[in-house]
GROMACS .gro file of C-alpha atoms in nm:
model
  198
    1MET     CA    1  -0.329  -1.765   1.863
    2SER     CA    2  -0.384  -1.709   1.493
    3ARG     CA    3  -0.577  -1.853   1.203
    4ARG     CA    4  -0.457  -1.855   0.841
    5VAL     CA    5  -0.684  -1.674   0.596
    6SER     CA    6  -0.651  -1.742   0.222
    7LEU     CA    7  -0.790  -1.495  -0.030
    8ALA     CA    8  -0.849  -1.522  -0.403
    9HIS     CA    9  -0.811  -1.225  -0.638
   10GLY     CA   10  -1.069  -0.958  -0.550
   11GLU     CA   11  -1.179  -1.124  -0.228
   12THR     CA   12  -1.234  -0.896   0.072
   13LEU     CA   13  -1.037  -0.948   0.394
   14TYR     CA   14  -1.255  -0.697   0.578
   15GLY     CA   15  -1.491  -0.417   0.485
   16GLN     CA   16  -1.512  -0.050   0.571
   17ASP     CA   17  -1.722   0.009   0.885
   18GLU     CA   18  -1.723  -0.361   0.983
   19PRO     CA   19  -1.651  -0.428   1.354
   20ALA     CA   20  -1.274  -0.434   1.404
   21CYS     CA   21  -1.250  -0.752   1.609
   22SER     CA   22  -0.931  -0.884   1.448
   23VAL     CA   23  -0.574  -0.786   1.365
   24PHE     CA   24  -0.417  -0.925   1.046
   25ASN     CA   25  -0.058  -0.987   0.942
   26VAL     CA   26  -0.015  -1.020   0.565
   27THR     CA   27   0.202  -1.324   0.487
   28SER     CA   28   0.186  -1.336   0.105
   29GLY     CA   29   0.043  -1.140  -0.185
   30ALA     CA   30  -0.078  -0.781  -0.182
   31LEU     CA   31  -0.395  -0.605  -0.073
   32ARG     CA   32  -0.560  -0.278  -0.173
   33LEU     CA   33  -0.682  -0.055   0.111
   34TYR     CA   34  -0.958   0.189   0.022
   35ARG     CA   35  -1.251   0.396   0.141
   36ILE     CA   36  -1.577   0.463  -0.038
   37LEU     CA   37  -1.651   0.833   0.005
   38PRO     CA   38  -2.004   0.964   0.076
   39ASP     CA   39  -2.045   1.065  -0.290
   40GLY     CA   40  -1.962   0.710  -0.405
   41ARG     CA   41  -1.607   0.778  -0.522
   42ARG     CA   42  -1.325   0.546  -0.416
   43GLN     CA   43  -1.006   0.665  -0.246
   44VAL     CA   44  -0.727   0.406  -0.239
   45THR     CA   45  -0.544   0.484   0.083
   46GLY     CA   46  -0.260   0.237   0.037
   47PHE     CA   47  -0.141  -0.113  -0.039
   48ALA     CA   48  -0.043  -0.388   0.205
   49PHE     CA   49   0.241  -0.635   0.146
   50PRO     CA   50   0.393  -0.928   0.337
   51GLY     CA   51   0.491  -0.826   0.688
   52ASP     CA   52   0.231  -0.549   0.712
   53PHE     CA   53  -0.013  -0.551   1.003
   54LEU     CA   54  -0.371  -0.437   0.943
   55GLY     CA   55  -0.627  -0.344   1.205
   56LEU     CA   56  -0.386  -0.207   1.466
   57SER     CA   57  -0.598   0.106   1.510
   58LEU     CA   58  -0.789   0.135   1.835
   59LEU     CA   59  -1.110   0.219   1.647
   60ASP     CA   60  -1.409  -0.010   1.698
   61ARG     CA   61  -1.469  -0.035   1.322
   62PHE     CA   62  -1.240  -0.067   1.023
   63ALA     CA   63  -1.186   0.271   0.857
   64VAL     CA   64  -1.108   0.111   0.519
   65SER     CA   65  -1.179  -0.204   0.319
   66ALA     CA   66  -0.901  -0.449   0.227
   67ASP     CA   67  -0.924  -0.652  -0.096
   68ALA     CA   68  -0.673  -0.900  -0.238
   69LEU     CA   69  -0.497  -0.789  -0.558
   70GLY     CA   70  -0.423  -1.153  -0.641
   71SER     CA   71  -0.387  -1.466  -0.431
   72ALA     CA   72  -0.299  -1.357  -0.078
   73THR     CA   73  -0.272  -1.499   0.271
   74ALA     CA   74  -0.281  -1.343   0.616
   75CYS     CA   75  -0.276  -1.452   0.979
   76ARG     CA   76  -0.585  -1.343   1.172
   77PHE     CA   77  -0.554  -1.270   1.544
   78GLU     CA   78  -0.849  -1.195   1.767
   79ARG     CA   79  -0.787  -0.842   1.893
   80LEU     CA   80  -0.798  -0.922   2.266
   81ALA     CA   81  -0.567  -1.222   2.224
   82PHE     CA   82  -0.332  -1.007   2.016
   83LYS     CA   83  -0.319  -0.743   2.293
   84ASP     CA   84  -0.227  -1.016   2.543
   85LEU     CA   85   0.042  -1.143   2.304
   86ILE     CA   86   0.216  -0.806   2.263
   87CYS     CA   87   0.197  -0.733   2.635
   88GLY     CA   88   0.396  -1.052   2.698
   89HIS     CA   89   0.652  -0.989   2.422
   90PRO     CA   90   0.829  -0.650   2.445
   91GLY     CA   91   1.026  -0.724   2.126
   92LEU     CA   92   0.703  -0.759   1.928
   93MET     CA   93   0.575  -0.437   2.083
   94MET     CA   94   0.888  -0.253   1.965
   95HIS     CA   95   0.849  -0.403   1.615
   96LEU     CA   96   0.486  -0.284   1.598
   97HIS     CA   97   0.598   0.059   1.720
   98GLU     CA   98   0.843   0.076   1.428
   99ILE     CA   99   0.573  -0.034   1.183
  100THR     CA  100   0.335   0.230   1.316
  101GLY     CA  101   0.604   0.493   1.276
  102GLN     CA  102   0.660   0.387   0.914
  103GLU     CA  103   0.285   0.406   0.847
  104LEU     CA  104   0.266   0.757   0.994
  105SER     CA  105   0.562   0.862   0.781
  106ARG     CA  106   0.394   0.718   0.468
  107ALA     CA  107   0.071   0.901   0.556
  108LYS     CA  108   0.260   1.229   0.591
  109ASP     CA  109   0.436   1.169   0.259
  110MET     CA  110   0.100   1.090   0.099
  111MET     CA  111  -0.046   1.420   0.219
  112MET     CA  112   0.244   1.605   0.057
  113LEU     CA  113   0.215   1.390  -0.255
  114LEU     CA  114  -0.151   1.477  -0.305
  115GLY     CA  115  -0.069   1.846  -0.276
  116ARG     CA  116   0.101   2.056  -0.541
  117ARG     CA  117   0.285   1.793  -0.738
  118THR     CA  118   0.277   1.715  -1.105
  119ALA     CA  119   0.153   1.379  -1.231
  120GLU     CA  120   0.513   1.281  -1.314
  121GLU     CA  121   0.632   1.368  -0.962
  122LYS     CA  122   0.345   1.171  -0.809
  123ILE     CA  123   0.420   0.863  -1.019
  124GLY     CA  124   0.793   0.895  -0.945
  125ALA     CA  125   0.732   0.923  -0.571
  126PHE     CA  126   0.492   0.629  -0.581
  127LEU     CA  127   0.748   0.406  -0.757
  128VAL     CA  128   1.035   0.510  -0.527
  129GLY     CA  129   0.816   0.447  -0.221
  130LEU     CA  130   0.716   0.108  -0.356
  131GLN     CA  131   1.079   0.023  -0.426
  132GLU     CA  132   1.174   0.109  -0.066
  133ARG     CA  133   0.898  -0.115   0.069
  134TYR     CA  134   1.003  -0.401  -0.160
  135VAL     CA  135   1.365  -0.371  -0.042
  136ARG     CA  136   1.248  -0.402   0.321
  137ILE     CA  137   1.070  -0.732   0.246
  138GLY     CA  138   1.346  -0.873   0.025
  139LEU     CA  139   1.185  -0.832  -0.317
  140SER     CA  140   1.347  -0.699  -0.635
  141ALA     CA  141   1.441  -0.332  -0.617
  142VAL     CA  142   1.494  -0.292  -0.991
  143THR     CA  143   1.199  -0.468  -1.153
  144LEU     CA  144   0.894  -0.373  -0.949
  145GLU     CA  145   0.590  -0.595  -0.960
  146LEU     CA  146   0.274  -0.384  -0.983
  147PRO     CA  147  -0.006  -0.607  -0.855
  148MET     CA  148  -0.234  -0.303  -0.852
  149GLY     CA  149  -0.390  -0.180  -1.175
  150ARG     CA  150  -0.360   0.164  -1.332
  151LEU     CA  151  -0.700   0.260  -1.186
  152ASP     CA  152  -0.581   0.165  -0.835
  153ILE     CA  153  -0.273   0.384  -0.880
  154ALA     CA  154  -0.491   0.667  -1.013
  155ASP     CA  155  -0.732   0.642  -0.718
  156HIS     CA  156  -0.434   0.639  -0.482
  157LEU     CA  157  -0.258   0.942  -0.631
  158GLY     CA  158  -0.562   1.158  -0.711
  159LEU     CA  159  -0.512   1.123  -1.087
  160THR     CA  160  -0.717   0.982  -1.373
  161ILE     CA  161  -0.637   0.641  -1.519
  162GLU     CA  162  -0.556   0.812  -1.850
  163THR     CA  163  -0.301   1.039  -1.681
  164VAL     CA  164  -0.134   0.743  -1.507
  165SER     CA  165  -0.112   0.549  -1.836
  166ARG     CA  166   0.019   0.850  -2.031
  167THR     CA  167   0.277   0.934  -1.764
  168LEU     CA  168   0.409   0.578  -1.742
  169SER     CA  169   0.428   0.561  -2.122
  170ARG     CA  170   0.617   0.892  -2.134
  171LEU     CA  171   0.864   0.776  -1.866
  172ASP     CA  172   0.911   0.456  -2.069
  173ARG     CA  173   0.979   0.654  -2.389
  174ASP     CA  174   1.223   0.882  -2.203
  175GLY     CA  175   1.424   0.582  -2.079
  176CYS     CA  176   1.342   0.644  -1.713
  177LEU     CA  177   1.172   0.306  -1.680
  178LEU     CA  178   1.071   0.010  -1.893
  179ILE     CA  179   0.717  -0.120  -1.880
  180VAL     CA  180   0.735  -0.501  -1.851
  181PRO     CA  181   0.459  -0.761  -1.807
  182GLY     CA  182   0.316  -0.718  -1.457
  183GLY     CA  183   0.532  -0.424  -1.358
  184VAL     CA  184   0.809  -0.179  -1.443
  185ARG     CA  185   1.189  -0.193  -1.453
  186LEU     CA  186   1.352   0.118  -1.308
  187LEU     CA  187   1.629   0.233  -1.544
  188ASP     CA  188   1.710   0.588  -1.432
  189GLN     CA  189   1.689   0.571  -1.054
  190ALA     CA  190   1.861   0.908  -1.008
  191ARG     CA  191   1.589   1.084  -1.209
  192LEU     CA  192   1.314   0.903  -1.020
  193ALA     CA  193   1.475   1.004  -0.692
  194ARG     CA  194   1.487   1.370  -0.805
  195MET     CA  195   1.120   1.355  -0.911
  196SER     CA  196   1.013   1.206  -0.578
  197ALA     CA  197   1.214   1.459  -0.373
  198HIS     CA  198   1.023   1.770  -0.491
   0.00000   0.00000   0.00000
């Protein structure tokens, strides 16, 4: 039914506008999802982690590209075979329904996030959202690995890389978080929750 795909850092799982003939389930690592806009700018639309399904849309072509942020693996299903699989397994269909609901909720949150929020509120909401996703897949909820770079975060939140770096440094100085190699340790979760709730 499926074939294992292994990716090295920076390798592309699929590209924007390529025929969407497959569905992928991320099994390890993290991927960056992004679109190249007509003017050449990049919009990072999200990040995929273990357990996430990619390519579930009914579109004939992929709307985004997916690149590995480090070593990553995924299971590739041919789309028609995947449809047959879920038709025969109602439990899997319900699980995919839940995943789709979570994705829609994240998309709605992202629209609000890109609206009238300060850089600090955007960073806070991003970290709280990442923490919630990590909890769901059994990863640390206190020290968050950030496989994505500052530029990826900036392109995701509609900020500049300088603003992301300054904001993280300020939150570190204020004792809200601690910047550690490869990520951040959340120290003042109540403050982060207040920032993300605006």
